[in-house]
Amino acid sequence: MIVLKFGGTSVGSLENIKKVAAIVCSIKEKKIVVLSAMSGVTNTLQRISNLLLDGNIDSAKHKIDNLHIKYQGVINGLYNEKGIAKKANELINQHYNLLLSLLDTCYSSKIQKIILAQGEIISTNLFQLYLIEIKHNSKLISALDFMIIDQNNEPDSLSIKDKLLKIVSNQTKADTFITQGFICKNKNNEVDNLERGGSDYTASLIGAAVGATQIQIWTDIDGMHNNDPRYVDQTFSIEEISFDEAAELAYFGAKILHPQSIIPAMESNIPVLLKNTFKPDAKGTLIHNSANVKKIRAIAAKDKITAIKIKSYRMLMAYGFLKKIFEVFEQNETSIDMITTSEVAVSLTIDNTSRLDNIIQELDGFGKIEVDSDLSIICIAGNIAQNKKGVTAEIFNCLENIPIRMISYGGSNYNLSFLVKTSDKVAVLNLLNEGLFEQTISEKISLLN
Ligand code: ASP
């Protein structure tokens, strides 16, 4: 069995829903299809919920009306058979009435979760009705019947597996199951969710539960690129990457994949294929444990980084100093990303500066504090094991004229990161692309000619 997950853009319009259906129908294996809400819908539902919280009922009603109109437009264009269009309209009206009825209730987080769940429930129902119209045998299964989170809001893998396997094995006639991403039930049997962007996580959890042979994540880009196409011209999509390397890149805005989502797939050793709904013939990127070893796989950057340097002669040969510094960050609920130390100073970076003033105040007693902002972390992912010669030279030789503020190397075998001024970022990404990928790029160009 394989699992296919289509994101919001993939089901974002009636034309795209048809494209998704064509992909689903072209895959012969038994499959579970996980869908997001149509793009923008969860944001709108979130706004409706915020308006309710603020007691702004008229604006909330206005937004619900607009959603209703949007869905009616989709239904008008999607179905040819009158009977199916009628069913779809009934379904939409039912959800519209549900949302309207919530306008009169007392707002609570329970109500908020019910509102947020509507996007995925509607998209999966509309999609399944379309499969009925094009005569593709499928079965809609509700994620609320098997996707369970425990008291710590963590997926309860055993229950998920148990419930899902029962549901699937009771349906011997269906080869295609459709279900919702993102939504789940909590330990109180209330509607809940796996947090924004959680549909990838759903797909990964389902893959692990059914022991899928592959999990496919369909988005609107051709998998992961070797560098950031927004700043570098000659980038290419990576054909394969290891889980370790993909995990290193996840933090760096490799937005294509929700960072947490990869964990169940990785633990169950299930390959994850990233594909483009709008270019289904493109190879995409396969994340798996036996990816061929590449010295340098990809480069990514993250902006809005702030570096904090704490310099103190008391640190010399002392123990417990770092612990005290880390405690300041822990108390301020701020995560540290990069860290480098010398005998008398420690530099670290953060990307959330909401508590920076507090942090600086609390660090003041430890030594001299310097803060630099407008920095970017550049991450190089690959098989950069420390026992190999020449890798670091190869990287830094490309950057002769760029001032580097911090370097982090040796934390893992798959990552080397360094910190530069954001104003140098584009130059750095381009210099590294030329220096590290020149050969691959010219091979790819010669294949095209
Ligand atoms: N629809 C949800 C969101 O927009 C979940 C998802 O698409 O992954 O966050």
Short mmCIF file of N, CA, C and O in Angstrom, two decimals, residues 251 302-308 329 332-337 349-357 359:
data_model
loop_
_atom_site.label_atom_id
_atom_site.label_comp_id
_atom_site.label_asym_id
_atom_site.label_seq_id
_atom_site.Cartn_x
_atom_site.Cartn_y
_atom_site.Cartn_z
N TYR A 251 14.83 22.75 8.97
CA TYR A 251 14.77 24.00 9.73
C TYR A 251 14.97 25.22 8.83
O TYR A 251 14.50 26.31 9.10
N LYS A 302 18.77 30.64 6.18
CA LYS A 302 17.68 31.14 7.02
C LYS A 302 18.03 32.55 7.48
O LYS A 302 19.11 32.79 8.02
N ASP A 303 17.09 33.47 7.26
CA ASP A 303 17.31 34.89 7.61
C ASP A 303 16.76 35.21 9.00
O ASP A 303 16.23 34.35 9.69
N LYS A 304 16.88 36.50 9.32
CA LYS A 304 16.36 37.04 10.59
C LYS A 304 16.99 36.35 11.80
O LYS A 304 16.33 35.99 12.77
N ILE A 305 18.29 36.13 11.68
CA ILE A 305 19.01 35.47 12.78
C ILE A 305 19.73 36.55 13.60
O ILE A 305 20.30 37.49 13.04
N THR A 306 19.69 36.38 14.90
CA THR A 306 20.39 37.29 15.81
C THR A 306 21.47 36.50 16.55
O THR A 306 21.20 35.39 17.02
N ALA A 307 22.68 37.06 16.60
CA ALA A 307 23.76 36.38 17.34
C ALA A 307 24.00 37.12 18.65
O ALA A 307 23.95 38.35 18.69
N ILE A 308 24.23 36.36 19.69
CA ILE A 308 24.52 36.95 21.00
C ILE A 308 25.88 36.41 21.46
O ILE A 308 26.07 35.18 21.47
N PHE A 329 17.91 31.06 28.44
CA PHE A 329 17.13 30.86 27.22
C PHE A 329 15.93 29.94 27.48
O PHE A 329 14.86 30.14 26.94
N ASN A 332 13.23 31.81 29.11
CA ASN A 332 12.59 32.74 28.17
C ASN A 332 11.98 32.02 26.96
O ASN A 332 11.63 32.66 25.96
N GLU A 333 11.90 30.70 27.06
CA GLU A 333 11.28 29.87 26.01
C GLU A 333 11.79 30.24 24.62
O GLU A 333 11.03 30.39 23.66
N THR A 334 13.11 30.41 24.53
CA THR A 334 13.71 30.78 23.25
C THR A 334 14.71 29.70 22.86
O THR A 334 15.62 29.38 23.64
N SER A 335 14.54 29.14 21.67
CA SER A 335 15.45 28.05 21.33
C SER A 335 16.71 28.61 20.67
O SER A 335 16.69 29.62 19.97
N ILE A 336 17.81 27.93 20.96
CA ILE A 336 19.13 28.33 20.43
C ILE A 336 19.38 27.46 19.21
O ILE A 336 19.14 26.26 19.23
N ASP A 337 19.87 28.07 18.13
CA ASP A 337 20.11 27.27 16.92
C ASP A 337 21.58 26.89 16.75
O ASP A 337 21.93 25.74 16.75
N THR A 349 23.07 31.69 18.44
CA THR A 349 22.09 32.40 17.61
C THR A 349 20.67 32.00 18.00
O THR A 349 20.42 30.88 18.45
N ILE A 350 19.77 32.95 17.78
CA ILE A 350 18.35 32.69 17.99
C ILE A 350 17.58 33.25 16.78
O ILE A 350 18.09 34.14 16.09
N ASP A 351 16.40 32.71 16.50
CA ASP A 351 15.60 33.31 15.42
C ASP A 351 14.33 33.96 15.96
O ASP A 351 13.63 34.66 15.24
N ASN A 352 14.04 33.72 17.24
CA ASN A 352 12.86 34.34 17.83
C ASN A 352 13.35 35.40 18.81
O ASN A 352 13.92 35.09 19.86
N THR A 353 13.14 36.67 18.46
CA THR A 353 13.70 37.75 19.29
C THR A 353 12.65 38.38 20.21
O THR A 353 12.90 39.44 20.80
N SER A 354 11.49 37.72 20.33
CA SER A 354 10.43 38.36 21.11
C SER A 354 10.83 38.58 22.58
O SER A 354 10.31 39.48 23.24
N ARG A 355 11.78 37.78 23.11
CA ARG A 355 12.18 37.97 24.52
C ARG A 355 13.63 38.48 24.61
O ARG A 355 14.26 38.34 25.66
N LEU A 356 14.13 39.03 23.51
CA LEU A 356 15.55 39.41 23.47
C LEU A 356 15.93 40.38 24.60
O LEU A 356 16.96 40.20 25.26
N ASP A 357 15.09 41.38 24.83
CA ASP A 357 15.44 42.37 25.86
C ASP A 357 15.61 41.72 27.22
O ASP A 357 16.58 41.98 27.94
N ILE A 359 16.28 38.56 27.75
CA ILE A 359 17.45 37.67 27.72
C ILE A 359 18.72 38.47 27.99
O ILE A 359 19.56 38.08 28.82
#
